[in-house]
Short mmCIF file of C-alpha atoms in Angstrom, two decimals:
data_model
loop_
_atom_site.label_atom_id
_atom_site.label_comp_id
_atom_site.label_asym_id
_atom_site.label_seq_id
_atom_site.Cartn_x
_atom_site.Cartn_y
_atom_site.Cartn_z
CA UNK A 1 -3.30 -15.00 -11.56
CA UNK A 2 -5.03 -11.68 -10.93
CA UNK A 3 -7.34 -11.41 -8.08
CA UNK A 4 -10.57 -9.97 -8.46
CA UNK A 5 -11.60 -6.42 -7.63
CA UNK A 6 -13.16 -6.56 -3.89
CA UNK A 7 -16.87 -5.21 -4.15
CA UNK A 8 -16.72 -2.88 -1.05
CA UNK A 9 -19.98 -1.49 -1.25
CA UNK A 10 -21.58 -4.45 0.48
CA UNK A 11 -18.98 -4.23 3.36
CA UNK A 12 -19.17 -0.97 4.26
CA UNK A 13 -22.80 -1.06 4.25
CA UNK A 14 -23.09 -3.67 7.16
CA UNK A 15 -22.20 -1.21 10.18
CA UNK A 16 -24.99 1.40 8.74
CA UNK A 17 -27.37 -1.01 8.01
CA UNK A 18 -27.24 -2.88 11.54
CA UNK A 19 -27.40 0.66 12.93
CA UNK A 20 -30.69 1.69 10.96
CA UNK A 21 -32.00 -1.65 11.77
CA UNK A 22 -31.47 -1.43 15.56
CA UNK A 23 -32.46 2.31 15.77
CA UNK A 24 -35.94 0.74 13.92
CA UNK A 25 -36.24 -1.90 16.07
CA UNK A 26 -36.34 0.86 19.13
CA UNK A 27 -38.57 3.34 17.57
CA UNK A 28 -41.44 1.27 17.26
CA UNK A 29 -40.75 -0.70 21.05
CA UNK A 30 -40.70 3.60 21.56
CA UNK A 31 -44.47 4.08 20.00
CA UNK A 32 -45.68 0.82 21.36
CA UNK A 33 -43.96 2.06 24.83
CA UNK A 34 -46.09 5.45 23.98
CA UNK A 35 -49.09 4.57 23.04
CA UNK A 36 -49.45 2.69 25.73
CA UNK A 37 -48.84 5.16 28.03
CA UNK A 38 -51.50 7.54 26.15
CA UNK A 39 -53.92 5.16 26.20
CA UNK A 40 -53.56 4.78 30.01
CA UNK A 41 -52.68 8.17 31.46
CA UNK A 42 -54.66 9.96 33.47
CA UNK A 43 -57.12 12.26 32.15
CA UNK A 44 -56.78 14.37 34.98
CA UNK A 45 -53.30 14.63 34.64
CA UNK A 46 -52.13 14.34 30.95
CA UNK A 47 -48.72 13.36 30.19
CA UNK A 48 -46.68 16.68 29.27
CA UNK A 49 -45.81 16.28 25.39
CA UNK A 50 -42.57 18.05 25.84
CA UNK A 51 -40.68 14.98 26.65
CA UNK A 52 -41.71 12.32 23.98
CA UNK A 53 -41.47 15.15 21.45
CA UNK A 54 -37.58 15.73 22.12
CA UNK A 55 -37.84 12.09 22.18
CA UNK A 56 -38.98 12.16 18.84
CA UNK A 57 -36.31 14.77 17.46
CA UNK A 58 -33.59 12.46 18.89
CA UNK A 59 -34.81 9.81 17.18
CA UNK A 60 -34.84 11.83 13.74
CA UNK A 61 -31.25 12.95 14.36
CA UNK A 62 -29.83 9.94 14.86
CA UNK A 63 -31.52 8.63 11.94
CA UNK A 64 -29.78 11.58 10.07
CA UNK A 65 -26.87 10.58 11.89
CA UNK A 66 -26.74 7.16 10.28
CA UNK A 67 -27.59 8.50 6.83
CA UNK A 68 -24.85 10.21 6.69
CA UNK A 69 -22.33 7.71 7.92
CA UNK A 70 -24.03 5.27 5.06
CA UNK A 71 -23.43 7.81 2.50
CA UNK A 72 -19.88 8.61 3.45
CA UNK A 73 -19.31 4.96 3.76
CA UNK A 74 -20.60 4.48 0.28
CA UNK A 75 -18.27 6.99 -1.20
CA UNK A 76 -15.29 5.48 0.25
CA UNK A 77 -16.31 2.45 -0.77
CA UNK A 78 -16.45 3.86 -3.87
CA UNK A 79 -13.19 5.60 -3.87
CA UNK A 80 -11.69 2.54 -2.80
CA UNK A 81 -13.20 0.09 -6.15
CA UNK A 82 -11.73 2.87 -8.16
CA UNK A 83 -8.10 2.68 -6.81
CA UNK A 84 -8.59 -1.17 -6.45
CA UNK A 85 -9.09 -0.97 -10.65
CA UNK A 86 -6.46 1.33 -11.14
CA UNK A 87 -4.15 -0.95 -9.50
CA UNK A 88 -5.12 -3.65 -12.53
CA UNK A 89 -2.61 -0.94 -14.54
CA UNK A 90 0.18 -1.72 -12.92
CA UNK A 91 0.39 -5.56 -14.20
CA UNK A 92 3.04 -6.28 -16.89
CA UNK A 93 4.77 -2.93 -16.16
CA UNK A 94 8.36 -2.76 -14.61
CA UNK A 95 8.32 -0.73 -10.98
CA UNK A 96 10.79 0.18 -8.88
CA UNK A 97 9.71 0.17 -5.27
CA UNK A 98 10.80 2.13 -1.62
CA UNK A 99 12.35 -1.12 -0.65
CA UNK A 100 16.57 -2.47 -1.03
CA UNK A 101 15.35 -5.83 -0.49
CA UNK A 102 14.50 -8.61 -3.41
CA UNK A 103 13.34 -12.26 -3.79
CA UNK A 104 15.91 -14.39 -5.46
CA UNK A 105 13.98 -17.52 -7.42
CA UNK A 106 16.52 -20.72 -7.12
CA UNK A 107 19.10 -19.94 -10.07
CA UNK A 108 17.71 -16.92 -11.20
CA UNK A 109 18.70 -12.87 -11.01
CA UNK A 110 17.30 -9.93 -9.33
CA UNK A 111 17.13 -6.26 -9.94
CA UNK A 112 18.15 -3.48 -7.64
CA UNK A 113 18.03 0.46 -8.60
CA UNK A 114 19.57 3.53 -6.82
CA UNK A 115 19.91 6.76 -6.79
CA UNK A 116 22.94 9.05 -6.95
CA UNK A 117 23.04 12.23 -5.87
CA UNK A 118 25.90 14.56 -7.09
CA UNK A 119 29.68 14.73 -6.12
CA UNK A 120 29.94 11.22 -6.26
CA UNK A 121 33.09 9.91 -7.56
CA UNK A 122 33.25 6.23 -5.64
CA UNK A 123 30.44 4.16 -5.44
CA UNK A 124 30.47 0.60 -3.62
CA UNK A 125 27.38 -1.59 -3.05
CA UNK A 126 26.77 -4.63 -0.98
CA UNK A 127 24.35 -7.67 -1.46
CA UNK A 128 24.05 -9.30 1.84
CA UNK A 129 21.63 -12.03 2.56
CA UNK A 130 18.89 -12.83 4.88
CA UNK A 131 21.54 -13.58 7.98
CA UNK A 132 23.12 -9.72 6.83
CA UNK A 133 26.25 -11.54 5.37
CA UNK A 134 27.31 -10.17 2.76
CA UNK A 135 27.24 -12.74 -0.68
CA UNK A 136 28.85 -9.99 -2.97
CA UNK A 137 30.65 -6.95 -3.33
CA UNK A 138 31.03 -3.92 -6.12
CA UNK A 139 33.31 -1.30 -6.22
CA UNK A 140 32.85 1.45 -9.29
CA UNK A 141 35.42 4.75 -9.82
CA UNK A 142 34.22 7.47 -12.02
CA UNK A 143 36.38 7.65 -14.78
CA UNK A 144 35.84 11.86 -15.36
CA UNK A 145 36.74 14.53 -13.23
CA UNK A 146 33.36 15.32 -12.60
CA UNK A 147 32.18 12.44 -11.07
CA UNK A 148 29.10 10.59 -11.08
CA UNK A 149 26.11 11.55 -13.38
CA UNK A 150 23.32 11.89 -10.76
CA UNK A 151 20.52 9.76 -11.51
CA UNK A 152 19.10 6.47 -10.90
CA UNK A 153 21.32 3.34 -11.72
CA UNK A 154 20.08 -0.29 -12.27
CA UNK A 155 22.23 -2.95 -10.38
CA UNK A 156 21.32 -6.46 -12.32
CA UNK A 157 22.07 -9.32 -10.05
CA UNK A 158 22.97 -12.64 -11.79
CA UNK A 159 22.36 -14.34 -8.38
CA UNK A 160 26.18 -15.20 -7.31
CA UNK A 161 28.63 -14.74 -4.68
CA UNK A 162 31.96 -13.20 -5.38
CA UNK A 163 33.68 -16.48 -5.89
CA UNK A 164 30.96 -17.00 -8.48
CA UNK A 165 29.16 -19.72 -6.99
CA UNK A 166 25.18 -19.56 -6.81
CA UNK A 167 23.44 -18.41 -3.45
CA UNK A 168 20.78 -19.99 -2.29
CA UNK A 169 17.00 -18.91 -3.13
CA UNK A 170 15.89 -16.25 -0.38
CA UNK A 171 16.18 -12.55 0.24
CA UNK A 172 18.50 -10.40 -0.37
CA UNK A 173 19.24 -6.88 0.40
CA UNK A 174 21.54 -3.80 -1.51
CA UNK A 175 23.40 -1.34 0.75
CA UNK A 176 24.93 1.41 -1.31
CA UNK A 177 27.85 3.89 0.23
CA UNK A 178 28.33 6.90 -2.16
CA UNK A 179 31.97 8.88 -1.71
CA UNK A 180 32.96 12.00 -2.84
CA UNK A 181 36.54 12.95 -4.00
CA UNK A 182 38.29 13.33 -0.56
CA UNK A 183 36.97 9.77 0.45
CA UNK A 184 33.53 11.22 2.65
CA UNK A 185 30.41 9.91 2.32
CA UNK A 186 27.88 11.20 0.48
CA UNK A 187 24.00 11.04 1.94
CA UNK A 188 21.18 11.35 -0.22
CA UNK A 189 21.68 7.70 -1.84
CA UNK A 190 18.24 5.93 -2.59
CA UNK A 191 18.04 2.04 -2.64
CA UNK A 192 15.03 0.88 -4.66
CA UNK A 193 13.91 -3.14 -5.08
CA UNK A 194 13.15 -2.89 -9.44
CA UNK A 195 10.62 -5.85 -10.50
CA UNK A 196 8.08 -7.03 -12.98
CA UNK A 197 4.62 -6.70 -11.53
CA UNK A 198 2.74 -10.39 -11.86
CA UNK A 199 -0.34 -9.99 -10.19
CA UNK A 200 -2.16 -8.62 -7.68
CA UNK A 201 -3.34 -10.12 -4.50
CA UNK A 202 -6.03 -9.20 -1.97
CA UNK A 203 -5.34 -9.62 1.32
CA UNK A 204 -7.63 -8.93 4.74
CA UNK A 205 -9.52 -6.22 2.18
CA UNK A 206 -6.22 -4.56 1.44
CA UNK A 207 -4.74 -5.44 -2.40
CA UNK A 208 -0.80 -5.97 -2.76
CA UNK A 209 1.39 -5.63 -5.86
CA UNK A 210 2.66 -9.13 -6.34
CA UNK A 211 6.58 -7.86 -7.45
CA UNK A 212 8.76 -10.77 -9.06
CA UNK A 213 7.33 -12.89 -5.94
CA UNK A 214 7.11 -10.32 -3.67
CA UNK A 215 3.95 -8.55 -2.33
CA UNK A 216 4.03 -4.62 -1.93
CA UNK A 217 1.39 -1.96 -0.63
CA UNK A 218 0.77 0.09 -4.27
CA UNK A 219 2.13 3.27 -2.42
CA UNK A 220 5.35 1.76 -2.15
CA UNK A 221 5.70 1.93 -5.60
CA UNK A 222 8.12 5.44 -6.54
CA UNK A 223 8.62 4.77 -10.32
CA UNK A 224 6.55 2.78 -13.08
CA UNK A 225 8.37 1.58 -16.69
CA UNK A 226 6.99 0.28 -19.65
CA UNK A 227 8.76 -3.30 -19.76
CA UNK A 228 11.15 -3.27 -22.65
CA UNK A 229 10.97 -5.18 -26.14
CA UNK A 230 13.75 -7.59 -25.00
CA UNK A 231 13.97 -9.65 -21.67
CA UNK A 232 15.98 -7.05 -19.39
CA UNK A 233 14.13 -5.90 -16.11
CA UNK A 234 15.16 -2.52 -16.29
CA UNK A 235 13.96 0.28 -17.80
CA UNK A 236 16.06 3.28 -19.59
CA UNK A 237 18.51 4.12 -16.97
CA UNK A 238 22.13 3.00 -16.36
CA UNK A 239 23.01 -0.18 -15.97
CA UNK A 240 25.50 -2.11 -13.71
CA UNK A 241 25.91 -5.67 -13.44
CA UNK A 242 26.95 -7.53 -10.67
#
């Protein structure tokens, strides 16, 4: 189900409006206070019209004050309905987030990407659950001289340990260790959770991107596919399954 947009407007209005409404509330007690005093003073010895005059100007600049806070309030509020819609874009598209752990449903699969950076002729990748033990593990060899294209590579999980028996549902995370030719690491590897965007979900004022079960901030998000005509998860880069 798809949340509703949050109208913001209203929300951010409340701290200017119970500002105005207090600074109201003490000008007039201020004129009543005032006029009093005018009526009562001594003719002899008028009040000096300095004083409630700055009076008067600090009234009108924190009045000012206020307005201004109101209308930036109002324009974040605004900015903030916009990027709430523009969040309703990413439903039904394929996303790979900053994030190497997934959701496994009970009996299902899960999707993994990463990202190779060059030199890399060994690649081996580790799905470890919840408790950091690790359920399975994949070794890949280049088979040219080269090595490794660089580029992103979808891992497709069918959900199984290396024995082939099903894991239990629960989260599971992909470590990736990239070698070069003389057997040394290679840095630069990116380890990306890739999911089907459901929903999205409002939280405390703050919307999520519900992710194949999982809830992620929309800046998480690094990459954004069209889902494909058939029932993979990934999008158009290379696949491995594991």
């Amino acid at each position: 189900m798809v949340s509703s947009v949050t109208d913001t407007s209203s929300v951010a209005n409340t701290a200017s409006n119970a500002a105005a409404s207090k600074l109201a509330s003490d000008f007039d007690t201020f004129l009543v206070l005032l006029t009093t005093q005018l009526k009562n003073q001594d003719p002899t010895s008028p009040m000096d019209p300095n004083e409630f005059t700055q009076q008067l100007v600090q009234f009108s600049q924190v009045e000012q004050q206020i307005n201004m806070n109101k209308n930036l309030e109002q324009m974040i509020a605004m900015l903030q309905a916009g990027q709430n819609s523009n969040n309703l874009n990413f439903i039904g598209k394929i996303v790979d987030v900053n994030d190497n752990k997934v959701k496994l449903a009970e009996g299902g699969s899960a999707f993994w990407a990463y990202e190779l950076p060059s030199g890399v002729m060994n690649v081996q990748y580790k799905i470890l659950n919840s408790k950091g033990e690790t359920v399975r593990t994949v070794s890949v060899s280049s088979d040219q001289t080269a090595g490794f294209k660089p580029g992103r590579v979808e891992v497709a999980w069918d959900g199984k340990d290396s024995q082939g028996n099903a894991v239990p549902a629960g989260n599971y995370t992909l470590e990736v260790v990239a070698k070069d030719a003389s057997g040394k690491s290679v840095d630069g590897v990116s380890v990306y959770a890739r999911g089907y965007v459901e929903a999205l979900e409002t939280v405390d004022g703050q919307q999520y991107l519900v992710v194949s079960g999982s809830k992620y901030l929309p800046e998480k998000v690094v990459s954004v596919f069209a889902p494909p005509q058939n029932d993979n998860t990934g999008g158009d880069d290379e696949e491995e399954a594991a």
